[in-house]
XYZ file of C-alpha atoms in Angstrom:
719
model
C -47.547 27.585 -14.225
C -50.357 25.867 -12.334
C -48.483 22.551 -12.466
C -45.359 24.198 -11.093
C -47.305 25.729 -8.210
C -48.825 22.356 -7.385
C -45.475 20.567 -7.373
C -43.719 23.067 -5.067
C -45.328 21.729 -1.846
C -44.367 18.201 -2.889
C -40.734 19.226 -3.412
C -40.721 21.049 -0.092
C -41.972 17.944 1.695
C -39.407 15.794 -0.107
C -36.581 18.129 0.873
C -37.777 18.269 4.469
C -37.908 14.475 4.658
C -34.375 14.168 3.287
C -32.864 16.456 5.904
C -32.156 15.678 9.542
C -34.141 17.916 11.869
C -32.382 20.759 13.681
C -33.822 19.250 16.874
C -32.246 15.823 16.338
C -31.450 14.214 19.693
C -30.379 10.701 18.775
C -32.161 7.491 17.857
C -34.969 6.442 20.198
C -36.999 3.292 20.692
C -40.442 3.625 19.153
C -43.714 1.721 19.311
C -44.619 -1.388 21.279
C -41.765 -2.984 23.193
C -40.764 -6.362 21.647
C -40.854 -9.487 23.783
C -37.065 -9.772 23.516
C -36.878 -6.762 25.842
C -39.723 -7.828 28.136
C -38.664 -11.394 28.874
C -36.101 -12.009 31.597
C -32.949 -14.070 31.233
C -34.340 -17.085 33.117
C -37.458 -17.117 30.930
C -35.429 -16.856 27.720
C -33.092 -19.640 28.804
C -35.964 -21.909 29.759
C -37.596 -21.407 26.374
C -34.296 -21.968 24.594
C -33.587 -25.199 26.432
C -37.101 -26.468 25.723
C -36.854 -25.816 22.001
C -33.230 -26.792 21.453
C -32.889 -29.436 18.764
C -30.504 -32.295 19.441
C -27.525 -32.011 17.107
C -25.059 -34.643 18.234
C -22.870 -34.022 15.214
C -22.280 -30.427 16.339
C -22.427 -30.309 20.139
C -22.916 -32.740 22.969
C -26.046 -32.330 25.078
C -23.875 -30.823 27.851
C -22.382 -28.262 25.474
C -25.797 -27.502 24.015
C -27.073 -26.529 27.440
C -24.036 -24.353 28.065
C -24.467 -22.802 24.612
C -28.101 -21.837 25.279
C -27.270 -20.268 28.650
C -24.269 -18.340 27.342
C -25.911 -16.960 24.196
C -29.063 -15.941 26.028
C -27.031 -14.230 28.734
C -25.023 -12.259 26.166
C -28.180 -11.279 24.308
C -30.025 -10.367 27.474
C -27.258 -8.048 28.646
C -26.885 -6.466 25.220
C -30.600 -5.819 24.736
C -30.821 -4.009 28.079
C -27.473 -2.228 27.807
C -28.904 1.008 26.430
C -26.975 0.534 23.177
C -29.854 -1.168 21.331
C -32.931 0.557 19.914
C -36.050 -0.882 18.317
C -38.843 0.607 16.214
C -36.512 3.352 14.971
C -36.322 4.105 11.218
C -33.195 1.978 10.742
C -34.648 -1.077 12.483
C -37.958 -0.630 10.685
C -36.316 -0.498 7.258
C -34.201 -3.563 8.055
C -37.260 -5.555 9.119
C -39.109 -4.539 5.945
C -36.175 -5.723 3.867
C -36.197 -9.049 5.746
C -39.916 -9.341 4.925
C -39.030 -8.841 1.284
C -36.095 -11.261 1.290
C -38.046 -14.043 3.024
C -41.306 -13.618 1.165
C -42.758 -17.111 0.847
C -40.628 -18.494 3.686
C -42.828 -17.632 6.657
C -41.320 -20.346 8.879
C -37.920 -18.619 8.767
C -39.330 -15.087 8.811
C -41.218 -15.579 12.074
C -37.934 -16.194 13.896
C -36.019 -13.168 12.549
C -36.098 -9.698 14.084
C -33.660 -6.834 13.535
C -32.516 -4.182 16.019
C -30.074 -1.288 15.720
C -26.836 -1.284 17.704
C -25.537 2.236 18.300
C -21.807 2.176 17.643
C -19.440 3.768 15.142
C -18.037 0.308 14.314
C -19.279 -1.021 10.964
C -20.703 -4.477 11.617
C -23.742 -6.744 11.599
C -24.222 -10.106 13.292
C -26.939 -12.641 13.956
C -27.676 -14.832 16.957
C -28.910 -18.368 17.328
C -32.201 -16.938 18.604
C -32.849 -15.177 15.298
C -31.899 -11.648 16.351
C -29.891 -9.635 13.836
C -28.029 -6.578 15.086
C -27.081 -3.928 12.529
C -24.762 -1.155 13.666
C -25.200 2.513 12.890
C -21.559 2.532 11.771
C -22.412 0.054 9.018
C -25.603 1.750 7.780
C -23.738 5.074 7.735
C -21.321 3.707 5.129
C -23.750 2.025 2.708
C -24.933 3.552 -0.566
C -28.331 2.003 -1.189
C -31.052 -0.424 -0.136
C -29.563 -3.275 -2.189
C -26.327 -3.178 -0.174
C -28.203 -3.252 3.121
C -30.303 -6.124 1.774
C -27.192 -8.180 1.015
C -25.831 -7.623 4.535
C -29.142 -8.771 6.032
C -29.370 -11.749 3.685
C -25.861 -12.769 4.737
C -26.824 -12.667 8.422
C -30.009 -14.627 7.740
C -27.729 -17.188 6.129
C -25.690 -17.507 9.318
C -28.899 -18.087 11.275
C -30.406 -20.614 8.859
C -27.154 -22.580 8.604
C -26.698 -22.651 12.425
C -23.247 -21.075 12.193
C -23.546 -19.541 15.658
C -23.984 -23.015 17.115
C -20.997 -24.330 15.187
C -18.938 -21.390 16.449
C -19.627 -22.150 20.108
C -16.092 -23.232 21.023
C -14.768 -19.810 19.956
C -17.472 -17.988 21.903
C -16.864 -20.143 24.971
C -13.189 -19.215 24.956
C -14.077 -15.527 24.592
C -16.216 -15.446 27.723
C -14.095 -17.757 29.871
C -12.234 -14.694 31.254
C -8.932 -16.464 30.700
C -6.579 -16.964 27.808
C -5.837 -14.537 25.004
C -9.282 -12.889 25.127
C -9.256 -12.153 28.850
C -8.414 -8.460 28.491
C -10.993 -7.598 25.815
C -13.804 -5.186 26.668
C -17.438 -6.324 26.645
C -18.047 -4.679 23.249
C -14.887 -6.206 21.761
C -15.914 -9.651 22.993
C -19.412 -9.134 21.649
C -18.271 -8.180 18.161
C -15.600 -10.886 18.160
C -17.985 -13.610 19.314
C -19.863 -13.616 16.006
C -16.887 -14.325 13.814
C -17.340 -17.512 11.846
C -15.104 -19.913 9.992
C -14.103 -19.101 6.431
C -16.260 -21.954 5.168
C -19.267 -20.520 7.023
C -18.690 -17.101 5.447
C -18.689 -18.562 1.942
C -21.818 -20.552 2.786
C -23.594 -17.446 4.114
C -22.566 -15.478 1.008
C -23.928 -18.229 -1.207
C -27.248 -18.298 0.649
C -27.432 -14.485 0.685
C -26.865 -14.275 -3.046
C -29.919 -16.444 -3.681
C -32.168 -14.349 -1.435
C -30.756 -11.138 -2.884
C -31.396 -12.189 -6.477
C -34.851 -13.596 -5.795
C -35.813 -10.213 -4.389
C -34.623 -8.534 -7.590
C -31.699 -6.585 -6.159
C -28.719 -5.679 -8.326
C -26.056 -8.373 -8.548
C -23.353 -5.714 -8.789
C -24.255 -4.534 -5.295
C -23.080 -7.828 -3.786
C -19.572 -6.912 -4.922
C -20.003 -3.283 -3.902
C -21.145 -4.343 -0.436
C -17.922 -6.293 0.041
C -16.009 -3.193 -1.035
C -17.843 -1.232 1.635
C -16.771 -3.777 4.240
C -13.199 -3.563 2.955
C -13.213 0.206 3.542
C -15.273 -0.001 6.742
C -12.605 1.576 8.956
C -12.454 4.712 6.818
C -14.599 7.809 7.470
C -17.937 8.206 5.700
C -16.394 10.620 3.187
C -12.871 11.362 1.980
C -12.538 15.128 2.260
C -9.541 17.345 2.920
C -9.909 19.160 6.221
C -10.469 22.904 6.027
C -8.217 24.547 8.632
C -10.024 27.847 8.081
C -12.533 26.576 10.619
C -10.061 27.466 13.371
C -7.764 29.967 11.630
C -8.164 33.757 11.544
C -6.483 36.704 9.820
C -3.985 36.876 12.680
C -3.693 33.177 13.475
C -2.543 30.278 11.311
C -1.813 26.707 12.386
C 1.941 26.379 12.721
C 3.869 24.081 10.381
C 4.969 21.592 13.101
C 1.334 20.551 13.469
C 0.597 19.992 9.781
C 1.575 16.690 8.199
C 3.627 16.909 5.001
C 1.590 14.279 3.148
C -1.121 11.764 3.973
C -0.790 8.053 3.451
C -2.737 6.957 0.395
C -5.787 4.750 0.825
C -4.869 1.220 -0.173
C -6.664 -1.534 1.764
C -5.584 -5.046 0.836
C -8.203 -7.239 -0.792
C -5.856 -10.211 -0.916
C -4.506 -10.035 2.644
C -3.109 -13.279 4.061
C -6.089 -14.867 5.815
C -4.534 -18.143 6.920
C -4.899 -17.154 10.575
C -8.165 -15.233 10.154
C -11.672 -16.472 10.860
C -12.925 -14.669 7.722
C -11.733 -15.224 4.145
C -10.273 -12.116 2.550
C -12.460 -9.898 0.399
C -10.811 -10.937 -2.850
C -11.794 -14.583 -2.315
C -15.352 -13.663 -1.324
C -15.749 -11.458 -4.404
C -14.347 -14.182 -6.628
C -16.822 -16.725 -5.241
C -19.754 -14.392 -5.907
C -18.494 -13.593 -9.401
C -19.284 -17.164 -10.451
C -22.990 -16.422 -10.213
C -24.996 -15.076 -13.102
C -27.807 -13.031 -11.607
C -30.325 -10.857 -13.375
C -31.322 -8.493 -10.583
C -30.962 -4.794 -11.294
C -32.763 -2.941 -8.494
C -30.931 -0.564 -6.177
C -34.197 0.267 -4.421
C -37.445 -1.593 -4.046
C -39.126 -0.706 -0.749
C -37.990 2.927 -0.559
C -36.392 5.462 -2.877
C -32.924 6.995 -2.840
C -34.054 10.095 -0.931
C -35.561 8.072 1.905
C -32.522 5.803 2.081
C -30.214 8.826 2.254
C -32.291 10.145 5.143
C -32.038 6.861 7.065
C -28.318 6.638 6.350
C -27.886 10.203 7.623
C -29.717 9.265 10.816
C -27.024 6.642 11.378
C -24.304 9.181 10.600
C -25.755 11.684 13.059
C -26.044 8.972 15.715
C -22.337 8.298 15.255
C -21.708 11.873 16.401
C -23.093 11.096 19.843
C -21.185 7.810 20.029
C -17.895 9.555 19.253
C -18.632 12.075 22.010
C -19.546 9.427 24.568
C -16.378 7.473 23.783
C -14.192 10.587 23.886
C -13.070 9.949 20.295
C -12.896 13.656 19.558
C -10.428 13.648 16.680
C -12.557 11.181 14.683
C -15.624 13.241 15.566
C -14.192 16.498 14.261
C -13.324 14.888 10.930
C -16.704 13.116 10.846
C -18.534 16.426 11.351
C -16.395 18.034 8.654
C -17.597 15.326 6.249
C -21.235 15.697 7.307
C -21.109 19.452 6.744
C -20.893 18.792 3.016
C -24.644 18.126 3.088
C -25.455 19.781 6.427
C -23.627 23.114 6.684
C -24.328 25.040 9.897
C -26.513 22.267 11.352
C -27.178 23.113 15.050
C -26.582 19.546 16.249
C -23.217 19.316 14.513
C -22.142 22.762 15.689
C -22.880 21.915 19.317
C -21.156 18.551 19.033
C -17.989 20.115 17.621
C -17.911 22.749 20.366
C -18.334 19.961 22.918
C -15.462 18.012 21.351
C -13.084 20.952 21.831
C -14.266 21.436 25.395
C -13.862 17.715 26.086
C -10.284 17.792 24.811
C -9.497 20.668 27.155
C -10.660 18.685 30.144
C -8.912 15.481 29.174
C -5.569 17.051 28.320
C -5.606 19.195 31.471
C -6.044 16.035 33.534
C -3.352 14.022 31.758
C -5.941 11.944 29.864
C -5.008 13.018 26.347
C -4.508 9.364 25.385
C -8.310 8.886 25.257
C -8.662 10.955 22.075
C -5.034 10.942 20.992
C -4.692 7.857 18.773
C -1.452 7.537 16.815
C -1.719 8.972 13.312
C 0.586 6.366 11.748
C -2.049 3.686 11.215
C -4.507 5.945 9.385
C -4.942 6.556 5.675
C -6.334 9.407 3.622
C -7.141 12.940 4.697
C -8.214 11.883 8.177
C -4.521 11.301 8.905
C -3.777 15.038 8.856
C -6.408 15.592 11.554
C -5.001 12.704 13.596
C -1.529 14.175 13.187
C -2.677 17.606 14.328
C -4.187 16.351 17.579
C -1.326 13.919 18.180
C 1.186 16.759 18.007
C -0.875 19.485 19.644
C -0.146 19.907 23.347
C -1.912 21.468 26.284
C -1.315 25.111 25.419
C -2.471 24.761 21.838
C -5.583 22.721 22.642
C -6.711 25.067 25.408
C -6.148 28.247 23.433
C -7.759 27.008 20.201
C -10.674 25.414 22.041
C -11.384 28.547 24.065
C -11.411 30.714 20.973
C -13.552 28.264 18.979
C -16.162 27.920 21.718
C -16.343 31.657 22.392
C -16.823 32.404 18.705
C -19.672 29.887 18.614
C -21.247 31.551 21.650
C -21.204 34.894 19.836
C -23.242 33.298 17.055
C -25.719 31.883 19.617
C -25.809 34.549 22.355
C -28.977 33.259 24.043
C -28.207 29.540 23.943
C -27.478 28.249 27.448
C -25.489 25.321 25.997
C -22.855 27.627 24.522
C -22.857 29.854 27.586
C -22.045 26.826 29.768
C -19.260 25.721 27.431
C -17.949 29.260 27.110
C -17.578 29.685 30.858
C -16.155 26.203 31.233
C -13.607 26.657 28.458
C -12.231 29.789 30.106
C -11.896 27.942 33.412
C -10.042 25.148 31.616
C -7.762 27.740 30.018
C -6.858 28.851 33.516
C -6.421 25.236 34.647
C -3.883 24.756 31.871
C -1.729 27.358 33.689
C -1.494 29.644 30.686
C -0.822 33.236 31.669
C -2.263 36.573 30.593
C 1.138 37.730 29.377
C 1.408 34.773 26.991
C -1.200 36.249 24.640
C -0.812 39.324 22.472
C -3.623 41.781 23.026
C -3.297 43.817 19.831
C -2.334 43.440 16.172
C 0.508 45.943 16.621
C 2.006 43.893 19.426
C 1.741 40.721 17.377
C 3.223 42.388 14.316
C 6.244 43.680 16.240
C 6.837 40.343 17.897
C 6.559 38.578 14.560
C 10.056 39.723 13.565
C 11.634 37.991 16.559
C 12.897 34.459 16.341
C 11.452 31.873 18.725
C 12.114 28.166 19.149
C 8.831 27.646 21.002
C 6.475 25.858 18.601
C 3.475 27.064 20.620
C 4.215 30.750 19.983
C 1.688 30.659 17.135
C -1.102 30.475 19.732
C -0.217 33.911 21.139
C -2.259 35.667 18.445
C -5.416 33.615 18.970
C -7.320 36.198 21.019
C -6.126 39.405 19.347
C -9.451 40.089 17.651
C -11.456 39.017 20.711
C -10.209 41.515 23.265
C -12.608 44.096 21.841
C -15.404 42.022 23.373
C -16.143 43.251 26.878
C -17.546 39.865 27.924
C -14.427 38.023 26.739
C -12.004 40.553 28.240
C -13.720 40.444 31.622
C -13.822 36.628 31.703
C -10.202 36.418 30.538
C -8.961 38.868 33.176
C -11.000 37.204 35.920
C -9.909 33.591 35.482
C -6.275 34.264 34.525
C -5.663 36.836 37.243
C -2.868 35.801 39.587
C -1.537 32.862 37.535
C 2.244 32.944 37.738
C 4.190 34.072 34.676
C 7.000 31.700 35.600
C 5.362 28.676 33.980
C 6.424 28.358 30.362
C 7.091 24.693 29.634
C 3.779 22.906 29.400
C 5.424 19.516 29.892
C 6.277 20.517 33.447
C 2.812 21.738 34.368
C 1.144 19.699 37.050
C -2.563 19.935 37.725
C -3.436 20.733 41.299
C -6.326 19.130 43.103
C -8.956 21.882 43.113
C -11.797 19.855 44.634
C -13.534 21.946 47.255
C -13.773 20.658 50.795
C -16.786 18.447 51.356
C -18.945 19.143 54.368
C -20.595 15.787 54.801
C -20.530 12.509 56.653
C -17.609 10.230 55.715
C -18.417 6.928 57.378
C -15.813 4.287 58.228
C -13.171 6.112 56.237
C -10.401 4.656 58.377
C -11.617 1.080 58.085
C -9.771 -1.025 55.499
C -11.950 -1.993 52.546
C -14.710 0.500 53.356
C -15.023 3.808 51.529
C -18.221 5.663 52.248
C -19.253 9.238 51.680
C -22.788 10.147 52.749
C -22.989 13.554 51.132
C -26.785 13.491 50.815
C -29.591 13.196 53.326
C -33.358 13.435 53.330
C -33.588 11.885 49.856
C -36.836 9.919 49.693
C -37.168 9.397 45.926
C -34.519 8.266 43.432
C -34.297 6.883 39.917
C -32.924 3.399 40.474
C -31.262 1.251 37.836
C -31.747 -2.468 38.176
C -28.815 -3.779 40.292
C -25.895 -5.245 38.395
C -24.235 -8.378 39.712
C -21.233 -10.101 38.185
C -19.591 -13.271 39.357
C -16.173 -14.656 38.521
C -15.576 -18.257 39.479
C -13.049 -20.267 37.519
C -14.305 -23.515 39.049
C -17.738 -23.195 37.419
C -18.838 -23.829 33.861
C -20.182 -20.795 32.023
C -23.809 -21.874 32.268
C -23.510 -22.423 36.026
C -21.774 -19.081 36.409
C -24.351 -17.035 34.516
C -27.381 -18.783 35.968
C -26.066 -18.113 39.462
C -25.196 -14.531 38.587
C -28.729 -13.947 37.362
C -30.188 -15.490 40.537
C -28.073 -13.153 42.677
C -29.110 -10.196 40.538
C -32.786 -11.114 40.938
C -32.331 -11.327 44.688
C -30.644 -7.917 44.819
C -33.467 -6.360 42.793
C -36.079 -7.741 45.187
C -33.982 -6.872 48.227
C -33.606 -3.300 46.971
C -37.399 -2.962 46.793
C -37.804 -4.226 50.358
C -34.990 -2.222 51.939
C -35.999 0.966 50.128
C -39.565 0.558 51.355
C -38.386 -0.011 54.930
C -36.300 3.154 54.882
C -38.920 5.297 53.146
C -37.139 5.680 49.802
C -39.308 5.486 46.696
C -37.631 3.853 43.687
C -38.338 5.002 40.134
C -37.332 2.015 38.000
C -36.615 2.560 34.317
C -34.996 -0.690 33.153
C -36.510 -3.349 35.406
C -38.411 -5.905 33.334
C -40.419 -7.015 36.344
C -41.776 -3.523 36.943
C -45.320 -2.865 35.689
C -44.256 0.536 34.342
C -41.463 -0.867 32.181
C -42.208 0.302 28.632
C -40.750 2.137 25.657
C -40.927 5.533 27.354
C -39.122 4.464 30.523
C -36.559 2.506 28.506
C -35.766 5.607 26.439
C -35.187 7.512 29.673
C -32.849 4.746 30.783
C -30.941 5.016 27.486
C -30.597 8.782 27.959
C -29.206 8.352 31.467
C -26.891 5.549 30.312
C -25.471 7.852 27.628
C -24.961 10.549 30.235
C -23.149 8.155 32.580
C -20.892 6.968 29.771
C -19.990 10.518 28.850
C -19.408 11.572 32.447
C -17.118 8.595 33.044
C -14.669 10.234 30.608
C -14.306 13.085 33.061
C -14.320 10.849 36.156
C -17.712 12.174 37.264
C -16.297 15.579 38.101
C -19.632 17.255 37.375
C -18.565 18.662 34.032
C -21.175 20.000 31.657
C -21.523 17.466 28.844
C -23.249 17.091 25.511
C -25.941 14.899 27.081
C -26.396 17.065 30.203
C -29.264 19.248 28.852
C -31.435 16.134 28.401
C -31.423 15.542 32.166
C -33.747 18.470 32.899
C -36.693 16.723 31.227
C -36.005 13.470 33.099
C -35.688 15.211 36.462
C -38.971 17.005 35.906
C -40.792 13.934 34.613
C -39.727 11.648 37.455
C -39.732 14.323 40.168
C -36.287 13.618 41.531
C -32.785 14.999 41.130
C -31.052 11.735 41.973
C -29.958 8.570 40.209
C -28.879 5.555 42.297
C -26.874 2.592 41.028
C -25.856 -0.610 42.781
C -23.029 -2.722 41.350
C -21.873 -5.819 43.223
C -19.348 -8.468 42.230
C -18.131 -11.731 43.718
C -14.791 -13.285 42.916
C -14.417 -16.926 43.929
C -11.475 -19.241 43.463
C -10.038 -22.313 45.119
C -6.847 -22.175 47.166
C -3.860 -23.180 45.066
C -2.313 -26.541 45.842
C 0.923 -26.259 47.830
C 2.960 -29.476 47.793
C 5.200 -28.388 50.659
C 2.280 -27.535 52.931
C 0.564 -30.773 51.960
C 3.579 -32.926 52.887
C 4.217 -31.033 56.108
C 0.635 -31.345 57.356
C 0.441 -34.993 56.287
C 3.622 -35.801 58.183
C 2.354 -34.100 61.322
C -0.984 -35.979 61.025
C -2.869 -33.791 63.506
C -3.017 -30.632 61.338
C -3.892 -32.644 58.221
C -7.733 -32.324 58.595
C -7.322 -28.575 58.954
C -5.174 -28.529 55.827
C -7.836 -30.453 53.904
C -10.500 -28.010 55.057
C -8.366 -25.086 53.885
C -7.483 -26.737 50.570
C -11.094 -27.594 49.739
C -12.567 -24.273 50.850
C -12.819 -21.341 48.468
C -11.429 -17.841 48.431
C -14.284 -15.300 48.216
C -14.020 -11.552 47.666
C -17.254 -9.541 47.632
C -17.300 -5.968 46.340
C -20.410 -3.890 47.138
C -20.860 -0.464 45.520
C -23.793 1.920 45.916
C -23.608 5.283 44.128
C -25.994 8.223 43.987
C -25.553 10.902 41.331
C -26.941 14.393 41.680
C -28.380 15.045 38.218
C -28.227 18.807 38.798
C -24.528 18.949 39.684
C -23.524 15.861 37.717
C -21.400 14.597 40.594
C -21.365 11.485 42.754
C -22.672 12.995 45.985
C -23.175 9.733 47.884
C -21.303 6.456 47.767
C -21.057 3.329 49.857
C -18.230 1.079 48.680
C -17.209 -1.985 50.670
C -14.821 -4.825 50.002
C -14.617 -7.886 52.233
C -13.971 -11.610 52.152
C -17.336 -13.278 52.095
C -19.575 -15.474 50.012
C -22.784 -14.042 48.594
C -24.871 -14.074 51.761
C -28.386 -12.734 51.644
C -28.245 -11.327 55.151
C -25.050 -9.429 54.313
C -26.548 -7.956 51.119
C -29.754 -6.995 52.935
C -27.783 -5.279 55.684
C -25.720 -3.200 53.286
C -28.686 -2.242 51.125
C -30.619 -1.202 54.219
C -27.677 0.888 55.419
C -27.266 2.596 52.048
C -30.926 3.542 51.705
C -31.185 4.483 55.370
C -28.181 6.815 55.187
C -29.575 8.357 52.010
C -32.874 9.194 53.702
C -31.525 10.038 57.128
C -32.674 13.250 58.779
C -30.939 16.370 57.535
C-alpha cells in the first residue's frame, strides 16, 4: 500500500506532462535569441561571401556570389517572418537529436541548428548555412523519436553533401519572378526551393542511414518514416466524423449534404517520377532495404510519453495555422481527430467555435472559396467533411454556426470569448438575410410541417432553433437582429450583401487625386507599435544578388528615416522586430509573432474589425506597450526598361533631329513607386488610418522622407 501511495504523485506528474495545458496559446520562442535572428542581412551576406569555398565544378564565382546573396535573403526573411520559433520544445528536441546523431563529428555539429516552422504542411529542409527547418505539420504526423531522427539525418545529409548549392539553378528560377514559378506564393516558393535531384535524395538517404544506425535507432523506422511522408497530406488520424456534434433531436443533416461513400486511401508508392525532382517512395524504400542495420531503438533521448507530448504540441499549433489560413473544413476534421485524446479541451472548443464563425463571415461576403476546397481530390473520412462544406450554402452555414456557437456559450456563460462570438454569429445570421419566419419556433409546428413535401434542400435547417427559443437571451437576440428583414428573400443564390460600413467622420486627404488614397481617421497619436518597414523591388534588368542587396539598402534607409521622421513629429515608435533596436529580444519577438498572427487572421476578413481567435491576445500587448495602435509601412518599386519599338526607332532615325530624344527614352527606365502606410486600432481591429500613394518615380530619399514625415505628422496632428 505504501508503494502505491508513493507512486501516485509520479503518475500524476507523468499524466500532466503528457497532456497539453488548458491554457495553451501556441508555440513561443524561448531562451536566448540565436545569432541567426540577431544578425542583419548585410552582415550574414558578408560572412557568407568571406567563407564561401571555391567550387568551380559546381558554380562559377559569379554564380557563387549570387547564390550567397539569394540564400541569405530567403533565410533572413523567413527567420523574421513570424513563422519561425526557436527554443521551443520541438526545436529543443530536434537539436538534441542532432547532438546525438553527430556525436564525434563536432566540426559538422557546430554548423547545424534547427528551428520550427509553423505550418500544417509536412516538410523539413536544410539550407547551405546549416539551418534545418522542421515543420509542425511533419512532427504532428510522426510516431516516435527514431522517425524524427531519420528526417533530421536526411537533412544533415543534404547540408554535408552541398545539395543546396548544386540546386541553385532551380532556386534561381523560382525567385526570378518570371517563368512557370512566377505566380507561386512566398511559402510555396520557399518549400519548392529545397527540392533536390533524385540522385541527391538517394545520397542523402544513404548518409542518413549511416547516422541513424550509428545512433542505435531502429532500421525499420527508416522505412516507416518514408511511409509517413507518403501519407503526409492525410489528416493526423483516420476517424469517421461524428455528425452528432451538430445534430439534435429535432435536427438532422439532410441527405443532400452527406456523401454516399468516401474514396479509399490509396497513395501510390510507385508513381511515375520521370518529371519529378524526388524519386518515388518505392525506389527510396528499395534502396534502404539493401542495408543490414542492427539498430532497434525507437527512443533514446526521451520516452514515448514525452514524444507524444511534443507531437501533440505540433498538432495543437496546427489548429492556429488552420484558423489563420481560413482552412476551416480541415480544422474541424483535425479537431475531431484530436478530441480522441483531448475531449472537451478548452483550446479546441474555442477554435471550433471560431471556425464556424469564420465560415459565416466568409460565406456572407462571397468568400466561401477560401475554406471551400473541392472534395474530389481527398481520400478517407475527411472527404465526407469536405463534401459537407462544399455542398452547404449560406443558409445552412449561418443557421448551423449560430446554433453551435450559442450552445457553446451556454456551456461557458462567463467567458467573454464565447459572448463575443455569440453576438457576432447572430449578426451574421441577419447579414445572411434569413428571416424570422424561416425557422420553426416549436416542435408542434415542425411536426406538422414535416408531412409537407418541399423541394428546398435547406428546409432541414428550419428546425435548428426549436429547442433554443425557451432561452430568453437567445429569443431576445434573435428577435432584435432579424426584426424587419423582408420575408420575400427565399433563394440564397440571389442574396446580395449590402455595404453596411458606417459613415466615417474623418479627414480624407487627396481623395480626388489619381494614385493617392488617404484616410486620416486618427489624430493625436503619439505612440505606436511600429513594424520594421518592408521594401520590395522588382527589376527585371538586375541579377538577383543586385536586386536583393539594393532592396535591403532601401529597407535600411526607410527604417532609419522612420526613426527620424517620427522623432520630428513627436511620435514614439515601439519596435518589436527591428534587429538594430537595443530592445530586440525574445520577448519583443514573441509579441511581434502574436501581432503577425493577428494580421494574418484579420486579412481573411479584409480588416473589417471582426473578433478573431487571436484577438484576445492583443489586450496584453496593448497594456504592455502602452498603446492601442500598430503602424506598418510597405513600399515597393517596380522598374523596367522601355520595350524596343522598331517602328519608332526607324522613324526617329530617319528624322535625325528627334533621334537623341528617342535614345534617351529607350535607355531610360520605367519606375513605379507604391508607398503604403497603415495604422491599425488594436481595440477595434480596423484600419483607422492609411496613406497610400502610387506615382512614377525612382526610389528617391527626399520623396520617401517627405511621405514618412507627412504620415507621422498627420497621425499626431492636433485633435
